[in-house]
Amino acid sequence: MFSITELRILEELKRLDAERVTLTELRKQRHELFGYYLQWIERRENRLLRKYVKKYNKWPEFNSGYDLQPNHMVQ
């Protein structure tokens, strides 16, 4: 059973993942903003992932187009 907080974190991670996909369109149109937005998304994802792992002592499970788990972390 998921808690409300856990669901909120997972939903925010899914939203950021979707933003990362739409960011490729921005890259084509306004390449000077691409790096800024990519860094912002990565910082937000990292913050949420650390919060999730600290609180639930496990890696979040959802389908992502990207591998969010760093190589040095063990499940």
PDB file of C-alpha atoms in Angstrom:
ATOM      1  CA  MET A   1       0.000   0.000   0.000  1.00  0.00           C
ATOM      2  CA  PHE A   2       1.324   3.418  -0.949  1.00  0.00           C
ATOM      3  CA  SER A   3       1.126   6.369   1.390  1.00  0.00           C
ATOM      4  CA  ILE A   4      -0.034   9.783   0.203  1.00  0.00           C
ATOM      5  CA  THR A   5       3.512  11.177   0.453  1.00  0.00           C
ATOM      6  CA  GLU A   6       4.952   8.267  -1.499  1.00  0.00           C
ATOM      7  CA  LEU A   7       2.378   8.717  -4.256  1.00  0.00           C
ATOM      8  CA  ARG A   8       3.116  12.442  -4.456  1.00  0.00           C
ATOM      9  CA  ILE A   9       6.836  11.817  -4.838  1.00  0.00           C
ATOM     10  CA  LEU A  10       6.245   9.160  -7.498  1.00  0.00           C
ATOM     11  CA  GLU A  11       3.836  11.423  -9.401  1.00  0.00           C
ATOM     12  CA  GLU A  12       6.342  14.281  -9.325  1.00  0.00           C
ATOM     13  CA  LEU A  13       9.072  11.953 -10.628  1.00  0.00           C
ATOM     14  CA  LYS A  14       6.773  10.819 -13.453  1.00  0.00           C
ATOM     15  CA  ARG A  15       5.985  14.444 -14.304  1.00  0.00           C
ATOM     16  CA  LEU A  16       9.686  15.320 -14.424  1.00  0.00           C
ATOM     17  CA  ASP A  17      10.317  12.311 -16.644  1.00  0.00           C
ATOM     18  CA  ALA A  18       7.640  13.554 -19.050  1.00  0.00           C
ATOM     19  CA  GLU A  19       9.197  17.037 -19.002  1.00  0.00           C
ATOM     20  CA  ARG A  20      12.549  15.511 -19.905  1.00  0.00           C
ATOM     21  CA  VAL A  21      10.956  13.976 -23.000  1.00  0.00           C
ATOM     22  CA  THR A  22       9.382  17.275 -24.100  1.00  0.00           C
ATOM     23  CA  LEU A  23      12.704  18.979 -23.471  1.00  0.00           C
ATOM     24  CA  THR A  24      14.027  17.436 -26.676  1.00  0.00           C
ATOM     25  CA  GLU A  25      11.630  19.687 -28.609  1.00  0.00           C
ATOM     26  CA  LEU A  26      13.012  22.723 -26.789  1.00  0.00           C
ATOM     27  CA  ARG A  27      16.497  21.575 -27.726  1.00  0.00           C
ATOM     28  CA  LYS A  28      15.559  21.814 -31.400  1.00  0.00           C
ATOM     29  CA  GLN A  29      13.922  25.236 -31.095  1.00  0.00           C
ATOM     30  CA  ARG A  30      15.905  27.060 -28.366  1.00  0.00           C
ATOM     31  CA  HIS A  31      19.138  25.174 -27.841  1.00  0.00           C
ATOM     32  CA  GLU A  32      20.556  27.885 -25.539  1.00  0.00           C
ATOM     33  CA  LEU A  33      17.878  27.062 -22.915  1.00  0.00           C
ATOM     34  CA  PHE A  34      18.239  23.284 -23.178  1.00  0.00           C
ATOM     35  CA  GLY A  35      21.172  22.951 -20.751  1.00  0.00           C
ATOM     36  CA  TYR A  36      19.527  25.136 -18.121  1.00  0.00           C
ATOM     37  CA  TYR A  37      16.275  23.180 -18.109  1.00  0.00           C
ATOM     38  CA  LEU A  38      18.039  19.825 -18.204  1.00  0.00           C
ATOM     39  CA  GLN A  39      20.094  20.778 -15.134  1.00  0.00           C
ATOM     40  CA  TRP A  40      16.955  21.981 -13.341  1.00  0.00           C
ATOM     41  CA  ILE A  41      15.145  18.689 -14.038  1.00  0.00           C
ATOM     42  CA  GLU A  42      18.155  16.645 -12.912  1.00  0.00           C
ATOM     43  CA  ARG A  43      18.500  18.606  -9.656  1.00  0.00           C
ATOM     44  CA  ARG A  44      14.779  18.181  -8.918  1.00  0.00           C
ATOM     45  CA  GLU A  45      14.871  14.452  -9.745  1.00  0.00           C
ATOM     46  CA  ASN A  46      17.931  13.894  -7.567  1.00  0.00           C
ATOM     47  CA  ARG A  47      16.326  15.725  -4.652  1.00  0.00           C
ATOM     48  CA  LEU A  48      13.119  13.674  -4.925  1.00  0.00           C
ATOM     49  CA  LEU A  49      15.008  10.396  -5.339  1.00  0.00           C
ATOM     50  CA  ARG A  50      17.139  11.075  -2.249  1.00  0.00           C
ATOM     51  CA  LYS A  51      14.006  11.968  -0.288  1.00  0.00           C
ATOM     52  CA  TYR A  52      12.236   8.791  -1.423  1.00  0.00           C
ATOM     53  CA  VAL A  53      15.172   6.480  -0.676  1.00  0.00           C
ATOM     54  CA  LYS A  54      15.757   8.090   2.720  1.00  0.00           C
ATOM     55  CA  LYS A  55      12.108   7.838   3.727  1.00  0.00           C
ATOM     56  CA  TYR A  56      11.195   4.405   2.299  1.00  0.00           C
ATOM     57  CA  ASN A  57      14.628   2.726   2.205  1.00  0.00           C
ATOM     58  CA  LYS A  58      14.010   1.435  -1.323  1.00  0.00           C
ATOM     59  CA  TRP A  59      14.317   2.638  -4.867  1.00  0.00           C
ATOM     60  CA  PRO A  60      11.065   3.947  -6.444  1.00  0.00           C
ATOM     61  CA  GLU A  61       9.527   1.683  -9.046  1.00  0.00           C
ATOM     62  CA  PHE A  62       7.968   3.234 -12.114  1.00  0.00           C
ATOM     63  CA  ASN A  63       8.523   2.988 -15.835  1.00  0.00           C
ATOM     64  CA  SER A  64      10.831   5.696 -17.029  1.00  0.00           C
ATOM     65  CA  GLY A  65      12.367   6.417 -20.377  1.00  0.00           C
ATOM     66  CA  TYR A  66      15.617   6.997 -18.512  1.00  0.00           C
ATOM     67  CA  ASP A  67      17.647   5.049 -15.987  1.00  0.00           C
ATOM     68  CA  LEU A  68      17.312   7.218 -12.887  1.00  0.00           C
ATOM     69  CA  GLN A  69      19.253   4.896 -10.597  1.00  0.00           C
ATOM     70  CA  PRO A  70      22.960   5.726 -10.378  1.00  0.00           C
ATOM     71  CA  ASN A  71      25.363   2.856 -10.998  1.00  0.00           C
ATOM     72  CA  HIS A  72      26.839   3.056  -7.493  1.00  0.00           C
ATOM     73  CA  MET A  73      23.496   2.543  -5.708  1.00  0.00           C
ATOM     74  CA  VAL A  74      22.384  -0.972  -4.881  1.00  0.00           C
ATOM     75  CA  GLN A  75      18.730  -1.900  -4.523  1.00  0.00           C
TER      76      GLN A  75
END
